[in-house]
CSV table of C-alpha atoms in Angstrom, one decimal:
chain,number,residue,atom,x,y,z
A,1,MET,CA,-7.0,-2.1,-9.7
A,2,GLY,CA,-8.1,-4.7,-6.8
A,3,PHE,CA,-9.9,-6.8,-9.3
A,4,ILE,CA,-6.9,-7.2,-11.6
A,5,ILE,CA,-4.9,-7.8,-8.6
A,6,PHE,CA,-7.0,-10.6,-7.2
A,7,VAL,CA,-7.0,-12.0,-11.1
A,8,ILE,CA,-3.3,-11.9,-11.4
A,9,PHE,CA,-3.3,-13.5,-7.9
A,10,LEU,CA,-5.3,-16.2,-9.1
A,11,SER,CA,-3.6,-16.6,-12.1
A,12,LEU,CA,-0.2,-17.0,-10.4
A,13,VAL,CA,-1.6,-19.7,-8.0
A,14,PHE,CA,-2.8,-21.7,-11.0
A,15,SER,CA,0.3,-20.9,-12.7
A,16,LEU,CA,2.4,-22.7,-9.6
A,17,PHE,CA,0.1,-25.8,-10.1
A,18,PHE,CA,0.4,-26.0,-13.5
A,19,SER,CA,4.4,-26.3,-12.9
A,20,LYS,CA,3.8,-29.8,-12.2
A,21,LEU,CA,2.6,-30.6,-15.9
A,22,LYS,CA,5.7,-31.0,-18.0
A,23,LYS,CA,4.8,-33.4,-20.6
A,24,GLY,CA,2.5,-33.8,-23.6
A,25,LYS,CA,0.4,-31.5,-25.3
A,26,LEU,CA,-1.1,-30.3,-21.8
A,27,GLY,CA,2.4,-29.7,-20.6
A,28,GLN,CA,2.8,-27.4,-23.4
A,29,LEU,CA,-0.4,-25.4,-23.0
A,30,ALA,CA,0.3,-25.4,-18.9
A,31,LYS,CA,3.8,-23.5,-20.0
A,32,LEU,CA,2.1,-21.2,-22.5
A,33,PHE,CA,-0.4,-20.4,-19.4
A,34,ARG,CA,2.3,-20.0,-16.7
A,35,ILE,CA,4.6,-17.6,-19.5
A,36,ALA,CA,1.3,-15.6,-20.3
A,37,SER,CA,0.6,-15.1,-16.6
A,38,VAL,CA,3.8,-13.8,-15.5
A,39,VAL,CA,4.4,-11.3,-18.3
A,40,PHE,CA,0.8,-10.2,-17.7
A,41,ALA,CA,1.3,-9.8,-14.4
A,42,VAL,CA,5.1,-7.9,-15.1
A,43,SER,CA,3.1,-5.4,-17.4
A,44,VAL,CA,0.2,-4.2,-15.2
A,45,PHE,CA,2.6,-4.0,-12.1
A,46,THR,CA,5.2,-2.3,-14.1
A,47,TYR,CA,2.3,0.2,-15.6
A,48,TRP,CA,0.7,0.9,-12.0
A,49,PHE,CA,4.0,1.6,-10.5
A,50,ILE,CA,5.1,4.3,-13.2
A,51,LYS,CA,1.7,5.7,-13.0
A,52,LYS,CA,2.3,5.7,-9.2
A,53,SER,CA,5.4,7.2,-9.4
A,54,VAL,CA,4.5,10.6,-11.9
A,55,ILE,CA,3.5,13.3,-10.3
A,56,GLY,CA,-0.2,13.6,-10.6
A,57,VAL,CA,-1.1,16.6,-12.5
A,58,VAL,CA,-4.2,16.2,-14.4
A,59,ASN,CA,-6.1,18.5,-17.0
A,60,ASP,CA,-7.9,21.5,-15.7
A,61,SER,CA,-6.8,20.6,-12.2
A,62,LEU,CA,-6.4,22.7,-9.0
A,63,SER,CA,-3.0,23.1,-7.7
A,64,LEU,CA,-3.0,23.1,-3.7
A,65,GLN,CA,0.0,23.8,-2.0
A,66,VAL,CA,0.0,23.1,1.8
A,67,ILE,CA,2.5,24.6,4.0
A,68,ASN,CA,3.2,23.5,7.4
A,69,LYS,CA,4.3,26.1,9.7
A,70,LEU,CA,3.5,24.2,12.9
A,71,PRO,CA,6.7,23.0,15.2
A,72,GLN,CA,6.2,19.2,14.4
A,73,PRO,CA,5.6,17.0,11.4
A,74,LEU,CA,2.2,16.4,10.3
A,75,ASP,CA,0.6,13.3,8.3
A,76,PHE,CA,-1.8,15.4,5.8
A,77,TYR,CA,-4.8,14.2,4.1
A,78,VAL,CA,-6.7,16.3,1.3
A,79,ILE,CA,-10.8,15.1,1.0
A,80,ASN,CA,-12.4,16.3,-1.9
A,81,VAL,CA,-15.9,16.5,-1.8
A,82,ASN,CA,-18.1,15.7,-4.9
A,83,ASN,CA,-21.3,17.3,-5.2
A,84,LEU,CA,-22.4,15.4,-8.2
A,85,ASP,CA,-21.1,12.0,-7.5
A,86,LYS,CA,-23.2,10.7,-5.0
A,87,LYS,CA,-21.9,7.0,-5.2
A,88,THR,CA,-18.5,8.3,-4.1
A,89,PRO,CA,-19.1,11.7,-2.2
A,90,LEU,CA,-15.8,11.7,-1.2
A,91,GLU,CA,-12.3,11.2,-2.5
A,92,THR,CA,-9.1,10.9,0.0
A,93,LYS,CA,-5.7,11.4,-1.0
A,94,HIS,CA,-2.7,10.8,1.1
A,95,ILE,CA,-0.7,14.2,0.7
A,96,GLY,CA,2.2,12.6,3.0
A,97,LYS,CA,4.2,13.7,6.2
A,98,ILE,CA,5.4,17.4,5.8
A,99,ARG,CA,8.2,18.8,8.0
A,100,PRO,CA,8.0,22.1,9.9
A,101,GLU,CA,8.4,24.8,7.2
A,102,TYR,CA,8.3,22.3,4.2
A,103,TYR,CA,5.5,22.3,1.8
A,104,ARG,CA,3.7,19.7,-0.6
A,105,VAL,CA,1.7,20.0,-4.0
A,106,GLU,CA,-1.1,17.9,-4.7
A,107,TYR,CA,-3.6,18.4,-7.7
A,108,LEU,CA,-7.2,18.1,-7.2
A,109,LYS,CA,-10.0,17.4,-9.9
A,110,MET,CA,-12.4,19.7,-9.2
A,111,THR,CA,-14.5,19.2,-12.4
A,112,LYS,CA,-17.7,17.6,-9.7
A,113,SER,CA,-16.5,19.4,-6.6
A,114,ASP,CA,-16.6,23.2,-5.2
A,115,GLU,CA,-14.9,22.2,-1.5
A,116,TYR,CA,-12.2,20.1,0.0
A,117,TRP,CA,-11.1,19.5,3.4
A,118,ILE,CA,-7.7,19.0,4.5
A,119,ALA,CA,-6.9,16.9,7.9
A,120,GLY,CA,-3.3,16.6,9.6
A,121,TYR,CA,-2.4,13.7,12.3
A,122,LEU,CA,0.3,13.8,14.8
A,123,GLY,CA,0.9,10.2,15.0
A,124,LYS,CA,-1.4,7.6,13.7
A,125,LYS,CA,-4.5,8.1,15.2
A,126,ASN,CA,-4.6,11.8,16.7
A,127,LEU,CA,-6.3,14.6,14.1
A,128,VAL,CA,-4.7,17.8,15.3
A,129,TYR,CA,-5.6,19.8,12.3
A,130,PHE,CA,-8.9,20.1,10.3
A,131,SER,CA,-10.0,22.7,8.0
A,132,GLN,CA,-12.7,23.1,5.2
A,133,HIS,CA,-12.0,25.3,2.2
A,134,SER,CA,-14.5,26.4,-0.7
A,135,VAL,CA,-13.2,27.0,-4.2
A,136,PRO,CA,-15.1,30.2,-5.8
A,137,ASN,CA,-12.5,30.2,-8.6
A,138,LYS,CA,-11.4,26.8,-9.7
A,139,ASN,CA,-8.7,28.7,-12.2
A,140,MET,CA,-7.1,30.0,-9.3
A,141,ASP,CA,-4.2,27.7,-7.4
A,142,GLN,CA,-4.8,27.4,-3.5
A,143,MET,CA,-2.1,27.8,-0.7
A,144,ILE,CA,-2.9,26.6,2.6
A,145,GLU,CA,-0.6,27.5,5.5
A,146,VAL,CA,-1.1,25.5,8.5
A,147,GLN,CA,0.0,27.6,11.2
A,148,ASN,CA,-2.2,26.1,14.5
A,149,TYR,CA,-4.1,23.4,15.8
A,150,ILE,CA,-7.4,23.8,15.1
A,151,ASN,CA,-10.6,21.9,14.2
A,152,GLN,CA,-13.2,23.9,12.4
A,153,SER,CA,-15.9,21.5,12.6
A,154,GLU,CA,-16.4,18.3,15.0
A,155,LYS,CA,-19.1,16.9,12.6
A,156,LEU,CA,-17.0,17.1,9.6
A,157,SER,CA,-13.7,16.3,11.0
A,158,ALA,CA,-15.2,12.7,12.4
A,159,ILE,CA,-16.5,11.9,8.7
A,160,ALA,CA,-13.0,12.9,7.5
A,161,LYS,CA,-11.7,10.8,10.1
A,162,LYS,CA,-13.7,7.4,9.0
A,163,GLU,CA,-13.0,8.2,5.7
A,164,ILE,CA,-9.2,8.5,6.3
A,165,GLU,CA,-9.2,5.2,8.4
A,166,GLU,CA,-11.4,3.2,5.4
A,167,ASP,CA,-8.7,4.6,2.8
A,168,SER,CA,-5.8,3.4,5.2
A,169,TYR,CA,-7.4,-0.2,5.5
A,170,GLN,CA,-8.0,-0.5,1.9
A,171,ASN,CA,-4.4,0.7,1.0
A,172,MET,CA,-3.1,-1.9,3.8
A,173,LEU,CA,-5.2,-4.5,2.0
A,174,MET,CA,-3.7,-3.6,-1.2
A,175,GLY,CA,-0.3,-4.0,0.1
A,176,ILE,CA,-0.7,-7.1,1.2
A,177,TRP,CA,-2.3,-8.6,-2.1
A,178,VAL,CA,0.4,-7.0,-3.8
A,179,THR,CA,3.4,-8.5,-2.0
A,180,LEU,CA,1.6,-11.7,-2.0
A,181,CYS,CA,1.5,-11.5,-6.1
A,182,PHE,CA,5.2,-10.3,-5.8
A,183,LEU,CA,5.8,-13.5,-4.1
A,184,LEU,CA,4.1,-15.8,-6.4
A,185,LEU,CA,5.7,-13.8,-9.5
A,186,PHE,CA,8.9,-14.8,-8.0
A,187,LEU,CA,8.4,-18.2,-7.5
A,188,ASN,CA,6.8,-18.6,-11.0
A,189,PHE,CA,9.7,-16.7,-12.9
A,190,VAL,CA,12.4,-19.0,-10.9
A,191,LEU,CA,10.4,-22.0,-12.3
A,192,LEU,CA,10.3,-20.7,-15.6
A,193,VAL,CA,14.1,-20.2,-16.0
A,194,ARG,CA,15.0,-23.0,-13.8
A,195,LYS,CA,17.3,-25.6,-15.9
A,196,LYS,CA,16.9,-29.4,-15.0
């Protein structure tokens, strides 16, 4: 998705420059390019936001329910360990902040995996919970109750922490690019509909 966002950003920047061209055949081509850029950007962002908003139920997925039994809200991440795909051995998903006595459900694609890790943060940097779970039966849904502050493996939790930090950094970068694209999209839209 990052490459598509970058293409949208470039096309919207060029559209702003092309807004100065108004006369002749070049002006008509510039206006056509500007309209196409705005329509393409709106279409991609609409599709992306709908896809992100829909519950992530996928075929042949494992349902994971994480219940927080601790007295404080924790920010949970689940890391799917891919055994077959060596290029991306770990897939990180942010489950979200879970309040005490509440739960969240996440759906994991386990076709290339038989193991996942759960990490819980108190605050932004304080990893207070880490557990490793194997999946012997991929047809049976999982329910994890977090009842105490544990770290089952210092070595694996260090790997998980690095993976979560990288995922958070990539999400922050994506947020910056999307914000810039929205600003450019707004400017291009205003320039297109503005009357002389």
